[in-house]
Short mmCIF file of C-alpha atoms and ligand atoms in Angstrom, two decimals:
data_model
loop_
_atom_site.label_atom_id
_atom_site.label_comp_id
_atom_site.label_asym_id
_atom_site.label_seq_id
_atom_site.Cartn_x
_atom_site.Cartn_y
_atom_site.Cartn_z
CA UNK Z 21 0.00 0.00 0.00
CA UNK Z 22 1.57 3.49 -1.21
CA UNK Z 23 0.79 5.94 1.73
CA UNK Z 24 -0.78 8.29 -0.08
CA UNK Z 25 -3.53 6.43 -1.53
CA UNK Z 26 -6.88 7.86 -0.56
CA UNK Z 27 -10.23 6.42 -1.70
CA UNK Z 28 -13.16 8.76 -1.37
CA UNK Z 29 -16.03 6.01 -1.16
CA UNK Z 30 -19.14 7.59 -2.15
CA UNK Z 31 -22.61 5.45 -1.09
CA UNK Z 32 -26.48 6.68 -1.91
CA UNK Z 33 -28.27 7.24 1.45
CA UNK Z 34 -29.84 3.89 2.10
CA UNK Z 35 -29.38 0.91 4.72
CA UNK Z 36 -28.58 -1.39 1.69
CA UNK Z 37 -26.30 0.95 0.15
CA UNK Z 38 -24.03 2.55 2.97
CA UNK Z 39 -24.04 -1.20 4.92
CA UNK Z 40 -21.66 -2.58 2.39
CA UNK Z 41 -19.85 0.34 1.44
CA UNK Z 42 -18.92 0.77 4.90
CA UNK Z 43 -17.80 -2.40 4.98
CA UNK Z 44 -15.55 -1.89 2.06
CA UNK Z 45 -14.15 1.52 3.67
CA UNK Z 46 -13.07 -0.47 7.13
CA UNK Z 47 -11.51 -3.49 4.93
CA UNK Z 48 -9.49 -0.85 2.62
CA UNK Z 49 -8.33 1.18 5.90
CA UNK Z 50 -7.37 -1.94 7.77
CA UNK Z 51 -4.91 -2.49 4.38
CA UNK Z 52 -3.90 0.95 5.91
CA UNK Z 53 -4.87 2.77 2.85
CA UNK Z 54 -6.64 6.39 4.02
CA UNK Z 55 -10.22 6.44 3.32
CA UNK Z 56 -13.18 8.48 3.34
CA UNK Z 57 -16.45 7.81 3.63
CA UNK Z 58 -19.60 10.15 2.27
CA UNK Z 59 -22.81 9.70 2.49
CA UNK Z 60 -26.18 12.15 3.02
CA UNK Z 61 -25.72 14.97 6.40
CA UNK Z 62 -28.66 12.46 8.10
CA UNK Z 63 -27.81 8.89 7.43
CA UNK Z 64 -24.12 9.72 8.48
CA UNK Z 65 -25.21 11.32 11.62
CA UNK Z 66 -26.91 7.91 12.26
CA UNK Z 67 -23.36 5.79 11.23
CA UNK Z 68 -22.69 3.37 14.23
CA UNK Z 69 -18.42 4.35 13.30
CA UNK Z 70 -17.15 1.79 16.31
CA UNK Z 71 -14.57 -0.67 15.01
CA UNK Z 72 -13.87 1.97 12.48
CA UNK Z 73 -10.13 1.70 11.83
CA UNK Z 74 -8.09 5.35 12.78
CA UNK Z 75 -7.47 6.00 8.90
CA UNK Z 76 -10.91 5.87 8.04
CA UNK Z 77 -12.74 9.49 8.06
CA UNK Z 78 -16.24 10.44 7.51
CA UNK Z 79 -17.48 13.47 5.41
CA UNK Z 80 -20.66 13.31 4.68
CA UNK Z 81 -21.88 15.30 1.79
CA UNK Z 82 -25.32 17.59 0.92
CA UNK Z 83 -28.23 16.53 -0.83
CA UNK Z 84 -29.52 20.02 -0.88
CA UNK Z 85 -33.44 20.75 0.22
CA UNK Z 86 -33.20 17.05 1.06
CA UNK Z 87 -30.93 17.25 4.14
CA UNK Z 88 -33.15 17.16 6.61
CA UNK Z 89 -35.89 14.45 5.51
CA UNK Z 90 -35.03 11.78 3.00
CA UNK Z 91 -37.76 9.14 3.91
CA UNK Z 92 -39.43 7.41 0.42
CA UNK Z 93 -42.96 8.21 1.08
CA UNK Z 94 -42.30 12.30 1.40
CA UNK Z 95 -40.29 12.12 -1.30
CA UNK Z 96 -41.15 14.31 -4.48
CA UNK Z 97 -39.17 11.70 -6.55
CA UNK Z 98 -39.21 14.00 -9.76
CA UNK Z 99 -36.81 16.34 -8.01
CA UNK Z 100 -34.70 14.01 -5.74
CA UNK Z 101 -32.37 12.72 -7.88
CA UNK Z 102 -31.84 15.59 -9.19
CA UNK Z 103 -31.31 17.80 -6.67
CA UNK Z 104 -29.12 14.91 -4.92
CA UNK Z 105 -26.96 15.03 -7.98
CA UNK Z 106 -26.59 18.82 -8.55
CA UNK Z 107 -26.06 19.32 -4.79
CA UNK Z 108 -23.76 16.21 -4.42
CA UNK Z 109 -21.83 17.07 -7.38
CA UNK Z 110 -21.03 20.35 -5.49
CA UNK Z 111 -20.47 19.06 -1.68
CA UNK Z 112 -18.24 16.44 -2.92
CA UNK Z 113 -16.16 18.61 -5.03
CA UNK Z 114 -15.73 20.78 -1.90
CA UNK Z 115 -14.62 17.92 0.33
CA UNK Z 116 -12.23 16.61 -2.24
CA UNK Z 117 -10.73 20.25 -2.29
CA UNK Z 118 -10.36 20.10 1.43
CA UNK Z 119 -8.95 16.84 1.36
CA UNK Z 120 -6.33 17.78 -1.05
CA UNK Z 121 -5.98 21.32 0.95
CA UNK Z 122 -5.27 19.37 4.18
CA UNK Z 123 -2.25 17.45 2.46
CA UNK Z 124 -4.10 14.18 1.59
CA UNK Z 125 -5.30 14.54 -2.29
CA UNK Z 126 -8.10 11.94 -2.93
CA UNK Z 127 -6.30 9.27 -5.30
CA UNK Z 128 -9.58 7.31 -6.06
CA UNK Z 129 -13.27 7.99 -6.18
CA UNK Z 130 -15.22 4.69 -5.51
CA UNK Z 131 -18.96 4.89 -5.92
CA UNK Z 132 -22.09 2.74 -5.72
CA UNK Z 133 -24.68 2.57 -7.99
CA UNK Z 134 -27.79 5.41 -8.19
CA UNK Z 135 -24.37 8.33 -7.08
CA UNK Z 136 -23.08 8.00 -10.65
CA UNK Z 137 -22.55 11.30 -10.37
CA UNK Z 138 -19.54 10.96 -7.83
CA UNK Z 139 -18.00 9.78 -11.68
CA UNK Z 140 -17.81 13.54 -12.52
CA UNK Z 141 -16.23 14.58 -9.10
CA UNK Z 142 -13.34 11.92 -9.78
CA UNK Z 143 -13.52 13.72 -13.72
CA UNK Z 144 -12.59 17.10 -12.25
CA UNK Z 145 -9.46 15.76 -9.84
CA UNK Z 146 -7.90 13.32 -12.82
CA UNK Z 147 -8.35 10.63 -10.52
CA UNK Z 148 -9.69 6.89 -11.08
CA UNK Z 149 -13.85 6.25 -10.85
CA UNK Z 150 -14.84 2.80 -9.83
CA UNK Z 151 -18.28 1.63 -9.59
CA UNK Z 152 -18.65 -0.72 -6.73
CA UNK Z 153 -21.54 -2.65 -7.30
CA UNK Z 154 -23.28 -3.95 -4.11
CA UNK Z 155 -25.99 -6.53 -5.84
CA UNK Z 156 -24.70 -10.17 -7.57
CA UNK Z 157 -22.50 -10.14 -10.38
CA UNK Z 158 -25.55 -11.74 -12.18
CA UNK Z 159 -27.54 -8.75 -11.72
CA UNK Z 160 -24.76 -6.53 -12.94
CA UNK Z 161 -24.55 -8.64 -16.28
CA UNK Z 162 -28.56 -8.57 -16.93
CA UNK Z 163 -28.04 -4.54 -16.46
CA UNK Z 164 -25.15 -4.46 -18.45
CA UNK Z 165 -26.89 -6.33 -21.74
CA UNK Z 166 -29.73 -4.28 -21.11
CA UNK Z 167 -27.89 -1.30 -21.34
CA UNK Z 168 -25.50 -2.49 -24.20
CA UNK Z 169 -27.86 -3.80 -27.22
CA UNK Z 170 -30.33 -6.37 -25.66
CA UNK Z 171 -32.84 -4.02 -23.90
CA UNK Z 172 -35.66 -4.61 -26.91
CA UNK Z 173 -34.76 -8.56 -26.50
CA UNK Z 174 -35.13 -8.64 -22.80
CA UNK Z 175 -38.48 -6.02 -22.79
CA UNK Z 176 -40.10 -8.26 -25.75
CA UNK Z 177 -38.92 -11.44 -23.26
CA UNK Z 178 -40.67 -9.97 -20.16
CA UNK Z 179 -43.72 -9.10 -22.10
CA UNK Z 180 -44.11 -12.13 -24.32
CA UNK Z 181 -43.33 -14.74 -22.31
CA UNK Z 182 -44.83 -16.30 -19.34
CA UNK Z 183 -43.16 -15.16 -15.83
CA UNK Z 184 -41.75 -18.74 -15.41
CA UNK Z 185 -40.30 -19.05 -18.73
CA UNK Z 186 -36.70 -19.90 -18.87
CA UNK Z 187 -34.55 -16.82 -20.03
CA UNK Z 188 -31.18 -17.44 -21.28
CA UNK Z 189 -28.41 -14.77 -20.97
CA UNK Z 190 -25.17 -14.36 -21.83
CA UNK Z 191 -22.91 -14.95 -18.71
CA UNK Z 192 -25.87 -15.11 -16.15
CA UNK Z 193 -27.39 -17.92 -14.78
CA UNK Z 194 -31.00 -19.36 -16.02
CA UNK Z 195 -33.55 -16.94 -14.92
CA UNK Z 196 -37.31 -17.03 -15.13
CA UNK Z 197 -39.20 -13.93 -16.59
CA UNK Z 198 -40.47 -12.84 -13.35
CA UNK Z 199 -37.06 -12.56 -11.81
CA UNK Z 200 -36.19 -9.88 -14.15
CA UNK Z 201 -34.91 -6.41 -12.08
CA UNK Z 202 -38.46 -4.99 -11.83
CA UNK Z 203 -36.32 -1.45 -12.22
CA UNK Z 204 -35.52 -1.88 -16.01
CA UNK Z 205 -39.39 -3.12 -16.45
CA UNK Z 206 -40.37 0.21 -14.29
CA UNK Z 207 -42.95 -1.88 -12.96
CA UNK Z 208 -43.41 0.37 -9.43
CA UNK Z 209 -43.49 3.76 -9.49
CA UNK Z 210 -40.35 3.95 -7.63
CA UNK Z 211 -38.65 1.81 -10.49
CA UNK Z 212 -39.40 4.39 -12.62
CA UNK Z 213 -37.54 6.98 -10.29
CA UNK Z 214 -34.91 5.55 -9.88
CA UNK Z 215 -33.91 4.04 -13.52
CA UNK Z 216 -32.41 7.37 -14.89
CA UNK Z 217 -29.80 7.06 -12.50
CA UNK Z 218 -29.40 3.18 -12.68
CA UNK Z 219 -28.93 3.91 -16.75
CA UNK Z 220 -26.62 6.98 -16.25
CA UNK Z 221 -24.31 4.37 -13.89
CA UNK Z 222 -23.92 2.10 -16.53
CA UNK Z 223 -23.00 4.76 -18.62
CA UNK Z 224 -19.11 5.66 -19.09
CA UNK Z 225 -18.31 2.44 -16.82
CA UNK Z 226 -14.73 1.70 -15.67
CA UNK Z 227 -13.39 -1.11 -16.53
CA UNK Z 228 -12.96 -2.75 -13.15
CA UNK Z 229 -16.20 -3.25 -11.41
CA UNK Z 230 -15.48 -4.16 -7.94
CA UNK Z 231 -18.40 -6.90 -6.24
CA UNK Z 232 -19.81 -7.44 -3.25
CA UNK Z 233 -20.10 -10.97 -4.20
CA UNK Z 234 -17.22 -13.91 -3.66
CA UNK Z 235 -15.64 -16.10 -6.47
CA UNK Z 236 -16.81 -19.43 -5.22
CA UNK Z 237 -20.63 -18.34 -5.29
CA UNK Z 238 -20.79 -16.88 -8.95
CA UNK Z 239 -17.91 -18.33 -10.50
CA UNK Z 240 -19.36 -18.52 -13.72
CA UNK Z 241 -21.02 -15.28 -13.96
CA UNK Z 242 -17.30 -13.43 -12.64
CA UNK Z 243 -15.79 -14.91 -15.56
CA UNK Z 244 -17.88 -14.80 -18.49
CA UNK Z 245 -16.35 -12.81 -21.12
CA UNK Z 246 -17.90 -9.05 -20.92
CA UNK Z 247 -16.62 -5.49 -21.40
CA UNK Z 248 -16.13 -5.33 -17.61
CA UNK Z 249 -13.98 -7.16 -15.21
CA UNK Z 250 -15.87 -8.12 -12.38
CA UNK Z 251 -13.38 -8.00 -9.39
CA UNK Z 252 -15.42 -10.07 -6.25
CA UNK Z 253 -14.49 -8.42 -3.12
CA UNK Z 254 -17.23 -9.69 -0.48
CA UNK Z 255 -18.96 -10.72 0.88
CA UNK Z 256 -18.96 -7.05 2.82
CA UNK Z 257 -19.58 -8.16 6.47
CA UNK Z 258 -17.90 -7.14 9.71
CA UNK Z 259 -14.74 -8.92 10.47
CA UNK Z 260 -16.13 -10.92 13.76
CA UNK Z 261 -18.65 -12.98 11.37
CA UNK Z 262 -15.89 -13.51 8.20
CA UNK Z 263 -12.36 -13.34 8.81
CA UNK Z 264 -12.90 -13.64 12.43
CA UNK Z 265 -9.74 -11.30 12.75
CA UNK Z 266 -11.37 -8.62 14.84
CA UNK Z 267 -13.62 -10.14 17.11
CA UNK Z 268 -14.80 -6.54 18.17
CA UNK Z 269 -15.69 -5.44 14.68
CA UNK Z 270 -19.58 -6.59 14.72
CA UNK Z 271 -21.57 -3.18 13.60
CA UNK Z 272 -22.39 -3.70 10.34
CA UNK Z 273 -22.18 0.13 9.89
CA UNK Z 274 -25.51 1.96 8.62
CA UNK Z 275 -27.43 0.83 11.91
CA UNK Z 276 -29.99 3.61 10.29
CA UNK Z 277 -32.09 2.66 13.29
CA UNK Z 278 -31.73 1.45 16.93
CA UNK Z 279 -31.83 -2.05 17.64
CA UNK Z 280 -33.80 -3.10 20.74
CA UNK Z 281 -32.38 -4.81 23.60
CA UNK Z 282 -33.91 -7.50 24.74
CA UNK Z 283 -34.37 -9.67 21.90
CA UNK Z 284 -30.96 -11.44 22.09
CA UNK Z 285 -31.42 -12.61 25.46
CA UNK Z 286 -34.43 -14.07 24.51
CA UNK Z 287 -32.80 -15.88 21.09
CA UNK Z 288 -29.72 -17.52 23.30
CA UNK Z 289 -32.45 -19.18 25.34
CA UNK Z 290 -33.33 -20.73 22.12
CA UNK Z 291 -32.25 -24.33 21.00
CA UNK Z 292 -30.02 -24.34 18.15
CA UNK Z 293 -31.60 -24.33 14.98
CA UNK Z 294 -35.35 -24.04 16.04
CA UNK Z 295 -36.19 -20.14 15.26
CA UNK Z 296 -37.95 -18.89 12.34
CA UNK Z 297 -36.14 -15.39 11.85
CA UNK Z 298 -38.69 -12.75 9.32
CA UNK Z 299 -37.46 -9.93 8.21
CA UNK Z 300 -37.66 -8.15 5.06
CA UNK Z 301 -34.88 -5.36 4.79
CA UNK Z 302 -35.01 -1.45 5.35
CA UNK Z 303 -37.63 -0.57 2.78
CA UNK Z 304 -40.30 -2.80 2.19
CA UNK Z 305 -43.57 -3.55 4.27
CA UNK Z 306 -45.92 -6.06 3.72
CA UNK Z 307 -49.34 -5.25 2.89
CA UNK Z 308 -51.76 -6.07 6.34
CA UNK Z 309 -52.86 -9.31 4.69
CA UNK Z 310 -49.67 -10.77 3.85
CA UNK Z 311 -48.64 -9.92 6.87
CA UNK Z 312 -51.97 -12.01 8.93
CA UNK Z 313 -50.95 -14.89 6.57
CA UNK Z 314 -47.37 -14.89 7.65
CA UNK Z 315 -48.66 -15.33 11.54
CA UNK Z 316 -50.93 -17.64 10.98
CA UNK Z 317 -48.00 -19.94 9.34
CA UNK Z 318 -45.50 -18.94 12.34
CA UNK Z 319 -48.57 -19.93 14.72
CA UNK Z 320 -49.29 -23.30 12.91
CA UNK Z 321 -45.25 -23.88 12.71
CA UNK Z 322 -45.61 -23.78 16.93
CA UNK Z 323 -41.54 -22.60 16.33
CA UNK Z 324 -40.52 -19.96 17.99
CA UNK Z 325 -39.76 -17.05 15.95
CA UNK Z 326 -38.00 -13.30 15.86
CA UNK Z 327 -40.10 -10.77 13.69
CA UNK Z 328 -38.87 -7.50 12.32
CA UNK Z 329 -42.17 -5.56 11.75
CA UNK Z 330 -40.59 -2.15 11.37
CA UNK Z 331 -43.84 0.57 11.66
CA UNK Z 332 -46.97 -1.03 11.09
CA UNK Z 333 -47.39 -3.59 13.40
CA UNK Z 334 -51.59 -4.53 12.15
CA UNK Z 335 -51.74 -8.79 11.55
CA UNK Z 336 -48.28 -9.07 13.35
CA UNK Z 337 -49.11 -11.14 15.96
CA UNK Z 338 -47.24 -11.94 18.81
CA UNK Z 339 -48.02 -14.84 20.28
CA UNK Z 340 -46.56 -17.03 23.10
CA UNK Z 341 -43.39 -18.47 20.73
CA UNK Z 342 -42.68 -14.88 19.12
CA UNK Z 343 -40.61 -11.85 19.73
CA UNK Z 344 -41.77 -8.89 17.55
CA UNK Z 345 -38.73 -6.38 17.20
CA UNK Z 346 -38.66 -2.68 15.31
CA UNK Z 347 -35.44 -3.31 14.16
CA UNK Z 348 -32.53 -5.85 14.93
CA UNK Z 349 -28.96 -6.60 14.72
CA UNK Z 350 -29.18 -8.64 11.76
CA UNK Z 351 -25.93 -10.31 11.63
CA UNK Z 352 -26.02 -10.68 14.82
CA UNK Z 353 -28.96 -12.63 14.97
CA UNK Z 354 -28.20 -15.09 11.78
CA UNK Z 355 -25.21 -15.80 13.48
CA UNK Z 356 -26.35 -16.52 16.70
CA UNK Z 357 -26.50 -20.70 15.67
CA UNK Z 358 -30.52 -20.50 16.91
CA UNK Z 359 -31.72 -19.39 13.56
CA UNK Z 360 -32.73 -22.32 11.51
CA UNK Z 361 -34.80 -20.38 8.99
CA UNK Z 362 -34.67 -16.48 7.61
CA UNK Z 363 -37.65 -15.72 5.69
CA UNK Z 364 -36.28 -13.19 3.85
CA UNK Z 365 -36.96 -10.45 0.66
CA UNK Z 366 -34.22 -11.68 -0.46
CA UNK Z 367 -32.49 -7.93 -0.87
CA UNK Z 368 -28.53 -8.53 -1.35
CA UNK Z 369 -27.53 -7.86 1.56
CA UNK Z 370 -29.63 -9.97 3.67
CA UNK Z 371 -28.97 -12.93 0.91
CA UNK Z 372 -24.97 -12.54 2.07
CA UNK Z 373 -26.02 -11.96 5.73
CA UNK Z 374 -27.57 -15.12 5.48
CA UNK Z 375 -24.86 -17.15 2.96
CA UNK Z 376 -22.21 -16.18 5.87
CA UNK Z 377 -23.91 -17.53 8.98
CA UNK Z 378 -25.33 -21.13 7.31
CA UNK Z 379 -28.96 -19.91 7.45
CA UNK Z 380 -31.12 -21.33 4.40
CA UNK Z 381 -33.75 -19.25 3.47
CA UNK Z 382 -37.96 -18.93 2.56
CA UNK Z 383 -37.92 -16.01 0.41
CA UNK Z 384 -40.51 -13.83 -0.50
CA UNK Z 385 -38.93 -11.26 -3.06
CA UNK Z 386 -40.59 -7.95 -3.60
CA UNK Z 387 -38.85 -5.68 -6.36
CA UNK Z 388 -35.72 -4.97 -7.69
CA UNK Z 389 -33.22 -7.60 -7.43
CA UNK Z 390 -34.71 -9.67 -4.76
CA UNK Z 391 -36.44 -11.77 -7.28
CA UNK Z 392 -33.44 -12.94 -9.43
CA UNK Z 393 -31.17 -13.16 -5.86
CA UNK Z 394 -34.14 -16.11 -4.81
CA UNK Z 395 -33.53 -17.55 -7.72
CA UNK Z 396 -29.85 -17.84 -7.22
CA UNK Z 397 -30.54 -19.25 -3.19
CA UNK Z 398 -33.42 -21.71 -4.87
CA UNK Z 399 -32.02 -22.96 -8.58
CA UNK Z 400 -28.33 -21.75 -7.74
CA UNK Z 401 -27.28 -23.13 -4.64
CA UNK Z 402 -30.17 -25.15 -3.30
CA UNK Z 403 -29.79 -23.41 0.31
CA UNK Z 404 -33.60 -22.34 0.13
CA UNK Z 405 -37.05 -21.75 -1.57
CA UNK Z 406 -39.17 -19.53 -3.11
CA UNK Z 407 -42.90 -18.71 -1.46
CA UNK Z 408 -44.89 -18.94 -4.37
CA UNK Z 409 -47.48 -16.91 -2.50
CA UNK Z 410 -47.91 -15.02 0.55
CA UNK Z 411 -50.29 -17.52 1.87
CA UNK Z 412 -50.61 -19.06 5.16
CA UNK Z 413 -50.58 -22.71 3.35
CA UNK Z 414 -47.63 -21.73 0.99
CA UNK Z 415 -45.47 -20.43 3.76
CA UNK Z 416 -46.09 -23.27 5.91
CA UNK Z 417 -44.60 -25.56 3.31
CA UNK Z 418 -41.71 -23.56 2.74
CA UNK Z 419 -40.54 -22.87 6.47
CA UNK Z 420 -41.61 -27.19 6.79
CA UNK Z 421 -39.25 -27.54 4.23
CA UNK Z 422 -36.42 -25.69 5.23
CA UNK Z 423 -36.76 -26.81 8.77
CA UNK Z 424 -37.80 -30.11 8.21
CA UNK Z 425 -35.99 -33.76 7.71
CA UNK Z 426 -35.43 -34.56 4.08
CA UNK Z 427 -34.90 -31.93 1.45
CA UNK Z 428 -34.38 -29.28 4.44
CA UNK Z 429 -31.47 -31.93 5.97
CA UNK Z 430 -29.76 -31.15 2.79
CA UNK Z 431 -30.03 -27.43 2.21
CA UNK Z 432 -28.42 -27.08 6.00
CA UNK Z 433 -25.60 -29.02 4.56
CA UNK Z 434 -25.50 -26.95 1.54
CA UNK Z 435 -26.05 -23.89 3.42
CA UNK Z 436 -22.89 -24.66 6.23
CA UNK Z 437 -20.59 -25.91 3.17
CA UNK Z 438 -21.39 -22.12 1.67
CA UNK Z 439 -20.64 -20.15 4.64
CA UNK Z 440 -17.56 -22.21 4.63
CA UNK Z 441 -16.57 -21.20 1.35
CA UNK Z 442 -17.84 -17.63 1.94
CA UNK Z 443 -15.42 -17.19 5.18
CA UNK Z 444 -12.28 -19.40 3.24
CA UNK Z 445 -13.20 -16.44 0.35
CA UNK Z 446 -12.29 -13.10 2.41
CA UNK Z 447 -10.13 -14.52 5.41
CA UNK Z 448 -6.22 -13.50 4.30
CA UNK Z 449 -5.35 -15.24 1.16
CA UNK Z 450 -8.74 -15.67 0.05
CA UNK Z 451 -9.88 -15.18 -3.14
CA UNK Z 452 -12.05 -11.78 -2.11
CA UNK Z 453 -8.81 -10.60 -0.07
CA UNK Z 454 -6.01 -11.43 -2.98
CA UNK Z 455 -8.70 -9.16 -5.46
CA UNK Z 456 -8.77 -6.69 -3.38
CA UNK Z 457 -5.42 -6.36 -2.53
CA UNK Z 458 -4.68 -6.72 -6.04
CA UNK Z 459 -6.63 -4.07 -7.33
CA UNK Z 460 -5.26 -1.58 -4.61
CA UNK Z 461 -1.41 -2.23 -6.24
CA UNK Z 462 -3.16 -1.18 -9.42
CA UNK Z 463 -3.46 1.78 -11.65
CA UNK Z 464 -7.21 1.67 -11.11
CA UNK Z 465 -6.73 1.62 -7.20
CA UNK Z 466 -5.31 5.28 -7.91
CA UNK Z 467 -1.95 3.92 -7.04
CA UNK Z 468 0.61 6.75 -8.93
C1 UDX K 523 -32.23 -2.73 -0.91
C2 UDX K 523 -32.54 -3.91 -1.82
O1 UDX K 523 -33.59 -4.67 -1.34
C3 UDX K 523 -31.33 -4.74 -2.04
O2 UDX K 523 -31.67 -5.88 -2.78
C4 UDX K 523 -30.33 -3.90 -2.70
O3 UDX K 523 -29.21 -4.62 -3.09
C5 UDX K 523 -29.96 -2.78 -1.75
O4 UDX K 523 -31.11 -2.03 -1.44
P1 UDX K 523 -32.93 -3.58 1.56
O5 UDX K 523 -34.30 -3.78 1.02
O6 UDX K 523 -32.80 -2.75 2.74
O7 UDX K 523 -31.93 -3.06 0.43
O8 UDX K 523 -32.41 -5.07 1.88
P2 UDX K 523 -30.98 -5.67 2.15
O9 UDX K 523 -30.10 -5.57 0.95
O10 UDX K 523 -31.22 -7.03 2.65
O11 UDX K 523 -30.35 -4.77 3.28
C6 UDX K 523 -30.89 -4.62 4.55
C7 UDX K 523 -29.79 -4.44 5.55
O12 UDX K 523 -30.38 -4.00 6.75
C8 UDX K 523 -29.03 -5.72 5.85
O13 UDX K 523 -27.65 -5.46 5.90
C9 UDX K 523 -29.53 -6.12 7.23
O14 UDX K 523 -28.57 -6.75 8.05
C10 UDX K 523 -29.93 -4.81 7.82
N1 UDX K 523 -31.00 -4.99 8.81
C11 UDX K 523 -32.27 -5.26 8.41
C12 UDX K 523 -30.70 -4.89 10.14
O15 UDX K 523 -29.54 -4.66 10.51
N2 UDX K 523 -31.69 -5.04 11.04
C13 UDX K 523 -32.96 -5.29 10.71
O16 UDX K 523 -33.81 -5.39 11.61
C14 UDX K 523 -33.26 -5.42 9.33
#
């Protein structure tokens, strides 16, 4: 590591964004590279910044008008990403002055995906722009072709076809129709927001991508041939649950919100293996029905069970065997060895979460990637399976199976030989620890 590398890691203000970006920030500062992290004036006055190693700073950077309340439903989404782009453009800028000012010129701008415009910032100082790209490789590559000549195929496909036809892609692995990214089908309003800026990131792309995936869990997908080298770097946890170096380093960074206490206690008392853990990421909430159906399957299950109903809390029932929580520790949970089952969204993040601790999974995707990322944990890897429905009878089945003798004997096998695999892939010497040290020696890792 030259000493004066500096990466300026730039995440979009969201739990699912800034979790593994943060995670990438510690893991380049522990190399003993400087770093520094931005994200939006709130969500880093919310950063849990423990464990943070002493060469990794924050400055967090303005959204304009947006500062103070950034919560989807207020938002007028015609204006945000706008106005988070033309005021971004100008906060960074200012921070990379003061950075260079201070003696400590940023040497590397490295971005996630819907901040594309942290690309220009990186423009204006000569340095390097790398995309970091915090969903599977898969889902990069269906973006990529999408963007690069095959968007009237893959539209046709998901219009044509029936939602569990086959769809063959270059590079990716055998998806259905349904599990298309509902963002380039704009199928929710909020799809539609937010696909200028997924197009204008996969516009004027480096050439090394860096992943928050590992080689050994989409081998196939990392190496097809494509414009892009896809450089797997994950997956982006805390050091206590992967390379076990730091036991203190457990925050998983962007604790947006405050865990409760005295749900932990509770889960030790558990026996190993027997709790049904729901929870379905930082955005999404279950309409009141789904959410009646989904106790009455925990009831009939007579597990015991840890529910994250953040808000609404109608047809979220309680019961003798449950704990109903606002919001958890995650990680900590999966990883606690009483989890048997995560029924999950499926978002990225909680896919790894899971992939790292030996947890297989129910999933019930909702949008965006969730859908292709269950078919990877179903058809992929065989460490879980896909609700069909939202229905009591459905989800009874799946948590049966997953928990059960039989097929569910063999995705906990499955599942432990993965987290295996995912811990071999970023302890030192791994594969995600060689690419990431190699990239840093490179020209692209702003090294001069
Ligand atoms: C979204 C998309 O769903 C995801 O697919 C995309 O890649 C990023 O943006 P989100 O819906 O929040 O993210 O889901 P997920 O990717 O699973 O991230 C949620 C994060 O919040 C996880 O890291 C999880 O550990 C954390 N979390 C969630 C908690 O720490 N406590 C909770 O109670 C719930």
């Amino acid at each position: 590591m030259e000493e004066k590398q500096h990466f300026l890691i730039v995440s979009f203000p969201a739990q699912g964004h800034i979790n593994p970006s943060l995670q990438l920030a510690k893991r380049l500062a522990r190399l003993s590279a400087r770093v520094t992290f931005s994200t939006s004036i709130e969500y880093n006055s919310r950063l849990n910044t423990s464990s943070s190693p002493p060469t990794l700073s924050f400055s967090p950077y303005s959204q304009g008008k947006y500062d103070k309340s950034f919560k989807l439903p207020d938002l007028d989404p015609s204006d945000l990403l706008t106005e988070l782009a033309s005021a971004g453009i100008k906060s960074l800028t200012a921070i990379a002055n003061e950075l260079a000012a201070s003696g400590s010129p940023v040497t590397c701008v490295i971005f996630n995906f819907l901040v594309p415009w942290a690309r220009d910032v990186a423009a204006d100082l000569a340095v390097p722009a790398v995309l970091y790209w915090i969903q599977a490789a898969a889902l990069f590559r269906v973006y990529h072709l999408f963007f690069n000549g095959h968007a009237e195929k893959i539209i046709n496909i998901a219009t044509q076809e029936k939602p569990t036809s086959e769809i063959a892609l270059p590079g990716v692995p055998t998806l259905q129709v349904r599990d298309l990214p509902s963002l380039l089908l704009k199928k929710l309003t909020v799809d539609e927001l937010f696909f200028p800026a997924v197009e204008a990131t996969f516009q004027g792309l480096s050439r090394v991508v860096l992943v928050n995936t590992f080689d050994g869990l989409e081998k196939s997908t990392l190496t097809a041939a494509g414009e892009a080298e896809l450089v797997a770097i994950g997956p982006a946890l805390p050091s206590a649950y992967t390379d076990g170096e730091d036991e203190e380093d457990k925050a998983i960074g962007g604790d947006l919100q405050r865990a409760e206490d005295e749900y932990m206690a509770w889960l030790s008392a558990q026996k190993e293996g027997s709790v049904v853990y729901v929870s379905f990421g930082s955005h999404s909430v279950l309409p009141v029905s789904e959410r009646e159906e989904i106790s009455k399957a925990l009831r009939e299950s007579g597990r015991p069970y840890l529910w994250v109903a953040r808000g609404e809390r109608e047809g979220v029932e309680e019961g003798e065997k449950g704990r109903v929580v606002e919001w958890c520790s995650q990680v900590e949970v999966l990883a606690s060895g009483a989890v048997g089952c995560f029924v999950t969204h499926c978002g990225w993040n909680s896919t790894l979460e899971s992939v790292v601790c030996g947890v297989p999974m129910v999933g019930l995707p909702q949008w965006t990637d969730q859908m292709a990322n269950c078919r990877l944990v179903e058809a992929e890897w065989g460490v879980g399976v896909r609700a069909e429905k939202a229905e009591k009878a459905e989800l009874s089945r799946c948590i049966e199976l997953v928990m059960g003798e039989g097929e569910g004997e063999d995705m906990r096998r499955r599942a432990k030989a993965l987290a295996s695999l995912a811990r071999d892939a970023f302890r030192e010497g791994g594969s995600s620890d060689r690419n990431l040290r190699a990239f840093v020696r490179s020209p692209m890792g702003g090294l001069t």
